[in-house]
Tab-separated table of C-alpha atoms in Angstrom:
chain	number	residue	atom	x	y	z
A	4	MET	CA	0.000	0.000	0.000
A	5	LYS	CA	1.276	3.465	-0.902
A	6	ALA	CA	0.948	6.718	1.022
A	7	ALA	CA	0.499	10.003	-0.828
A	8	ILE	CA	1.409	13.162	1.066
A	9	PHE	CA	0.339	16.715	0.233
A	10	ALA	CA	3.534	18.773	0.256
A	11	GLY	CA	3.054	21.570	-2.251
A	12	GLY	CA	1.418	24.516	-0.475
A	13	PHE	CA	2.970	27.870	0.361
A	14	GLY	CA	2.516	27.593	4.144
A	15	THR	CA	1.755	31.299	4.466
A	16	ARG	CA	0.692	31.079	8.112
A	17	LEU	CA	4.193	29.832	8.925
A	18	SER	CA	5.964	32.432	6.807
A	19	GLU	CA	8.748	32.847	9.368
A	20	GLU	CA	9.981	29.430	8.181
A	21	THR	CA	8.427	28.916	4.754
A	22	ALA	CA	9.852	32.005	3.031
A	23	VAL	CA	12.796	29.744	2.195
A	24	THR	CA	11.717	26.217	3.151
A	25	PRO	CA	8.592	24.361	1.988
A	26	LYS	CA	6.353	23.715	4.966
A	27	PRO	CA	6.748	19.895	5.039
A	28	MET	CA	10.515	20.416	5.293
A	29	VAL	CA	10.336	22.672	8.352
A	30	GLU	CA	12.257	20.809	11.022
A	31	ILE	CA	11.127	19.368	14.324
A	32	GLY	CA	14.080	18.033	16.282
A	33	LYS	CA	16.418	18.604	13.308
A	34	ARG	CA	14.255	16.463	11.025
A	35	PRO	CA	11.599	17.691	8.565
A	36	ILE	CA	8.037	17.172	9.767
A	37	LEU	CA	7.583	15.191	6.537
A	38	TRP	CA	10.175	12.711	7.829
A	39	HIS	CA	8.215	12.310	11.086
A	40	ILE	CA	5.044	11.511	9.117
A	41	MET	CA	6.848	8.965	6.962
A	42	LYS	CA	8.440	7.328	10.013
A	43	MET	CA	4.952	6.847	11.458
A	44	TYR	CA	3.677	5.179	8.283
A	45	ALA	CA	6.827	3.054	7.982
A	46	HIS	CA	6.281	1.780	11.521
A	47	TRP	CA	3.033	0.240	10.251
A	48	GLY	CA	4.680	-1.255	7.170
A	49	ILE	CA	3.818	1.451	4.618
A	50	ARG	CA	7.142	2.436	3.059
A	51	ASP	CA	6.248	3.469	-0.494
A	52	PHE	CA	5.568	7.204	-0.635
A	53	VAL	CA	4.383	9.660	-3.269
A	54	VAL	CA	5.189	13.217	-2.190
A	55	LEU	CA	2.908	15.736	-3.926
A	56	GLY	CA	5.257	18.692	-4.213
A	57	GLY	CA	4.820	22.183	-5.604
A	58	TYR	CA	6.335	25.180	-3.801
A	59	ARG	CA	10.116	24.678	-3.513
A	60	VAL	CA	9.798	21.068	-4.682
A	61	GLU	CA	13.519	21.076	-5.505
A	62	TYR	CA	14.220	21.353	-1.776
A	63	ILE	CA	12.323	18.117	-1.149
A	64	ARG	CA	14.015	16.362	-4.076
A	65	SER	CA	17.451	17.363	-2.849
A	66	TYR	CA	16.734	16.146	0.676
A	67	PHE	CA	15.844	12.623	-0.408
A	68	ALA	CA	18.444	12.441	-3.185
A	69	ASN	CA	21.133	13.170	-0.587
A	70	TYR	CA	19.518	11.381	2.340
A	71	MET	CA	22.369	8.957	2.989
A	72	SER	CA	25.005	11.693	3.042
A	73	GLN	CA	22.913	13.706	5.503
A	74	THR	CA	22.225	10.881	7.943
A	75	CYS	CA	25.168	8.424	7.801
A	76	ASP	CA	28.836	8.584	8.754
A	77	MET	CA	31.066	8.044	5.752
A	78	THR	CA	34.608	7.936	4.399
A	79	VAL	CA	35.237	9.340	0.915
A	80	ASP	CA	38.272	8.337	-1.139
A	81	LEU	CA	38.640	11.426	-3.305
A	82	SER	CA	41.095	9.726	-5.646
A	83	THR	CA	38.622	7.008	-6.664
A	84	GLY	CA	35.224	8.450	-5.831
A	85	VAL	CA	34.425	5.486	-3.562
A	86	ILE	CA	32.245	6.185	-0.515
A	87	GLU	CA	32.234	3.876	2.491
A	88	TRP	CA	29.187	4.268	4.681
A	89	LEU	CA	30.361	3.652	8.244
A	90	SER	CA	26.834	3.322	9.578
A	91	ARG	CA	23.462	2.666	8.012
A	92	THR	CA	20.794	4.886	9.487
A	93	GLY	CA	19.011	5.156	6.158
A	94	GLU	CA	15.414	4.054	5.719
A	95	ASP	CA	14.024	1.182	3.652
A	96	TRP	CA	11.661	3.576	1.867
A	97	ARG	CA	10.811	4.189	-1.747
A	98	VAL	CA	10.113	7.895	-2.222
A	99	THR	CA	8.655	9.461	-5.373
A	100	VAL	CA	8.743	13.274	-5.381
A	101	LEU	CA	6.319	14.696	-7.936
A	102	ASP	CA	6.081	18.325	-9.017
A	103	THR	CA	2.301	18.851	-9.123
A	104	GLY	CA	2.491	22.558	-9.949
A	105	LEU	CA	3.045	25.733	-8.014
A	106	ASP	CA	-0.581	26.917	-7.861
A	107	THR	CA	-2.388	23.578	-8.080
A	108	MET	CA	-5.028	22.931	-5.422
A	109	THR	CA	-5.015	19.819	-3.211
A	110	GLY	CA	-7.427	17.869	-5.397
A	111	GLY	CA	-5.462	18.723	-8.512
A	112	ARG	CA	-2.239	17.595	-6.884
A	113	LEU	CA	-3.748	14.196	-6.132
A	114	LYS	CA	-5.221	13.851	-9.634
A	115	ARG	CA	-1.805	14.532	-11.167
A	116	ALA	CA	-0.378	11.614	-9.139
A	117	ARG	CA	-3.024	9.089	-10.126
A	118	HIS	CA	-0.695	7.184	-12.459
A	119	LEU	CA	1.708	6.584	-9.550
A	120	LEU	CA	-0.869	5.004	-7.219
A	121	ASP	CA	-1.157	1.658	-9.048
A	122	GLY	CA	-4.969	1.688	-9.269
A	123	ALA	CA	-5.154	0.378	-5.701
A	124	PRO	CA	-6.412	1.727	-2.345
A	125	PHE	CA	-3.908	4.155	-0.856
A	126	CYS	CA	-3.258	6.253	2.225
A	127	LEU	CA	-3.287	10.042	1.957
A	128	THR	CA	-2.416	12.782	4.409
A	129	TYR	CA	-1.124	16.315	4.800
A	130	GLY	CA	2.593	17.079	5.086
A	131	ASP	CA	2.201	19.221	8.187
A	132	GLY	CA	0.534	17.093	10.873
A	133	VAL	CA	1.724	14.301	13.161
A	134	SER	CA	-0.273	11.723	15.089
A	135	ASP	CA	-0.120	8.363	16.814
A	136	VAL	CA	-3.120	7.134	14.801
A	137	HIS	CA	-3.291	3.329	14.567
A	138	VAL	CA	-3.045	2.975	10.792
A	139	PRO	CA	-3.878	-0.782	10.638
A	140	SER	CA	-7.198	-0.147	12.413
A	141	LEU	CA	-7.922	2.791	10.111
A	142	VAL	CA	-7.200	0.685	7.021
A	143	ALA	CA	-9.227	-2.254	8.353
A	144	GLN	CA	-12.263	-0.057	9.006
A	145	HIS	CA	-12.023	1.394	5.504
A	146	HIS	CA	-11.774	-2.024	3.876
A	147	GLY	CA	-14.769	-3.190	5.909
A	148	SER	CA	-16.933	-0.389	4.531
A	149	ASN	CA	-18.209	0.586	1.101
A	150	HIS	CA	-16.841	4.115	1.338
A	151	LEU	CA	-14.770	5.766	-1.351
A	152	CYS	CA	-12.697	7.482	1.332
A	153	THR	CA	-12.285	7.265	5.102
A	154	LEU	CA	-10.899	10.245	6.981
A	155	THR	CA	-9.497	10.347	10.488
A	156	ALA	CA	-11.513	12.555	12.829
A	157	VAL	CA	-9.671	14.163	15.735
A	158	THR	CA	-10.498	16.651	18.465
A	159	GLN	CA	-8.958	20.078	18.054
A	160	PRO	CA	-10.256	23.333	19.538
A	161	GLY	CA	-10.147	26.598	17.672
A	162	ARG	CA	-9.942	27.543	14.067
A	163	TYR	CA	-11.136	24.478	12.165
A	164	GLY	CA	-14.527	23.501	10.756
A	165	ALA	CA	-16.166	20.577	12.544
A	166	LEU	CA	-17.654	17.351	11.197
A	167	ARG	CA	-21.212	16.135	11.647
A	168	LEU	CA	-21.208	12.325	11.972
A	169	ALA	CA	-23.736	9.538	11.358
A	170	ASP	CA	-23.839	5.718	11.558
A	171	GLU	CA	-22.457	5.683	15.105
A	172	GLY	CA	-19.571	7.906	14.103
A	173	ARG	CA	-18.451	5.828	11.101
A	174	ARG	CA	-19.675	8.151	8.344
A	175	VAL	CA	-19.396	11.888	7.740
A	176	ASP	CA	-22.849	13.452	7.312
A	177	GLY	CA	-21.798	17.060	6.813
A	178	PHE	CA	-19.516	19.930	7.751
A	179	ARG	CA	-20.122	22.978	9.914
A	180	GLU	CA	-18.255	26.015	11.133
A	181	LYS	CA	-17.209	26.018	14.765
A	182	GLY	CA	-16.374	28.569	17.397
A	183	ALA	CA	-13.176	28.889	19.401
A	184	THR	CA	-14.563	26.880	22.309
A	185	ASP	CA	-16.232	24.161	20.247
A	186	GLY	CA	-14.708	20.762	21.028
A	187	GLY	CA	-16.164	18.990	17.972
A	188	LEU	CA	-14.330	16.539	15.775
A	189	ILE	CA	-12.395	17.821	12.765
A	190	ASN	CA	-10.745	16.379	9.687
A	191	GLY	CA	-7.288	15.288	10.823
A	192	GLY	CA	-6.176	13.921	7.466
A	193	PHE	CA	-4.785	10.367	7.501
A	194	PHE	CA	-7.212	9.190	4.831
A	195	VAL	CA	-7.596	5.818	3.186
A	196	CYS	CA	-8.940	6.153	-0.354
A	197	GLN	CA	-10.222	4.016	-3.167
A	198	PRO	CA	-8.633	4.911	-6.515
A	199	GLU	CA	-12.105	5.636	-7.952
A	200	MET	CA	-12.388	8.574	-5.579
A	201	ILE	CA	-10.023	10.511	-7.850
A	202	ASP	CA	-12.772	10.520	-10.509
A	203	LEU	CA	-14.523	13.165	-8.372
A	204	ILE	CA	-11.655	15.616	-8.933
A	205	GLU	CA	-12.209	17.901	-11.927
A	206	GLY	CA	-8.711	19.334	-12.372
A	207	ASP	CA	-5.940	21.552	-10.997
A	208	ASP	CA	-8.355	24.085	-9.479
A	209	THR	CA	-10.264	21.498	-7.427
A	210	VAL	CA	-9.852	21.712	-3.661
A	211	PHE	CA	-9.978	18.152	-2.322
A	212	GLU	CA	-11.689	19.258	0.886
A	213	ALA	CA	-14.457	21.083	-1.025
A	214	GLU	CA	-16.474	19.561	-3.877
A	215	PRO	CA	-15.020	16.010	-3.876
A	216	MET	CA	-15.635	15.596	-0.154
A	217	GLU	CA	-19.038	17.239	-0.344
A	218	ARG	CA	-20.068	14.881	-3.160
A	219	MET	CA	-18.925	11.888	-1.110
A	220	VAL	CA	-20.933	13.151	1.863
A	221	GLU	CA	-24.051	13.511	-0.304
A	222	ALA	CA	-23.590	9.955	-1.577
A	223	GLY	CA	-22.850	8.528	1.888
A	224	GLN	CA	-19.379	7.591	0.679
A	225	LEU	CA	-17.160	9.480	3.142
A	226	GLY	CA	-16.264	7.271	6.073
A	227	CYS	CA	-14.934	8.375	9.451
A	228	TYR	CA	-12.374	6.779	11.752
A	229	VAL	CA	-12.417	8.475	15.152
A	230	HIS	CA	-8.977	8.833	16.711
A	231	ASP	CA	-8.923	9.911	20.347
A	232	GLY	CA	-5.139	9.869	20.724
A	233	PHE	CA	-2.530	12.478	19.845
A	234	TRP	CA	-2.806	14.726	16.796
A	235	GLN	CA	-1.222	18.101	16.093
A	236	SER	CA	-0.865	20.162	12.945
A	237	MET	CA	1.900	22.696	12.337
A	238	ASP	CA	0.069	25.714	10.946
A	239	THR	CA	1.831	28.481	12.869
A	240	LEU	CA	5.119	29.242	14.576
A	241	ARG	CA	3.389	28.577	17.880
A	242	ASP	CA	2.506	25.059	16.673
A	243	LYS	CA	6.121	24.474	15.650
A	244	HIS	CA	7.365	25.524	19.071
A	245	LEU	CA	4.838	23.205	20.719
A	246	LEU	CA	6.006	20.258	18.640
A	247	GLU	CA	9.645	21.099	19.343
A	248	SER	CA	8.971	21.096	23.079
A	249	LEU	CA	7.149	17.762	22.878
A	250	TRP	CA	9.960	16.231	20.816
A	251	SER	CA	12.545	17.411	23.348
A	252	ALA	CA	10.639	15.824	26.235
A	253	PRO	CA	10.727	12.105	27.061
A	254	ASN	CA	8.418	9.954	24.915
A	255	PRO	CA	7.154	12.339	22.215
A	256	PRO	CA	3.503	11.337	21.750
A	257	TRP	CA	3.711	10.677	17.999
A	258	LYS	CA	7.039	8.788	18.098
A	259	ILE	CA	5.678	5.255	17.847
A	260	TRP	CA	8.734	3.867	16.053
A	261	GLU	CA	11.972	2.500	17.459
A	262	ASP	CA	15.271	4.047	16.423
A	263	ARG	CA	17.417	1.639	14.492
A	264	VAL	CA	21.108	1.849	13.657
A	265	SER	CA	23.027	-0.800	11.753
A	266	GLY	CA	26.777	-1.037	11.667
A	267	THR	CA	26.923	-2.368	8.104
A	268	VAL	CA	29.581	-0.849	5.886
A	269	THR	CA	28.680	-0.302	2.232
A	270	SER	CA	30.881	0.935	-0.593
A	271	LEU	CA	29.542	2.926	-3.544
A	272	ARG	CA	31.458	4.158	-6.541
A	273	LYS	CA	30.359	7.554	-7.783
A	274	THR	CA	31.118	8.605	-11.333
A	275	ALA	CA	32.286	12.081	-12.161
């Protein structure tokens, strides 16, 4: 199963960081938040990623193209071009970085990646939010339903629009605006989607969270997985500071994976 990740927006509410860096590459604990999201999926066995880039996509490409040199100790023989990796802290991931356009909306970004998703159900999320959501349970609920898409509903006070649920909380029945003190459930991302869902996306100007979702709601095709654990987006500098403080403390709530370091030594010959 693949995971597609929205990573192309401008991140204007975090402009202190995103003037130079695309939002998914803003670091928490010296690692991009995108890396944290991928580590979570990899913990559950999903290691094939399609990154839906746009703004500063070259930054994302460079990061993964040079991942080994950024994360592993090495010895370089400059006379031969041979690199010996003294440790292997790299990941067993397959990462496709796709330029989906600078001004493309979320739905359009996903539609442009359709050919990379193998015509099979896939995971989908935003490149700016972390969680300890139990992905196998989310996937199992989706597969046990007839929904085109299942979203993860989380509790978050403040600035988001809330969901109205039906079928004992397993289906989204509508959306509504909420006030600052409303504790309703919101769309936390971490979707599981059928490939046919992409047929609801008209083109580059389609916002995934607008017409496609609304059409699924009308047809009773938008499922809901309620997650009552940790979830936090990184929309503002305040959110970034919160995540940094949680990462610096013992047992960060979204770090469900174990760190792994292998002592294997590998040699690679680079051509000029």
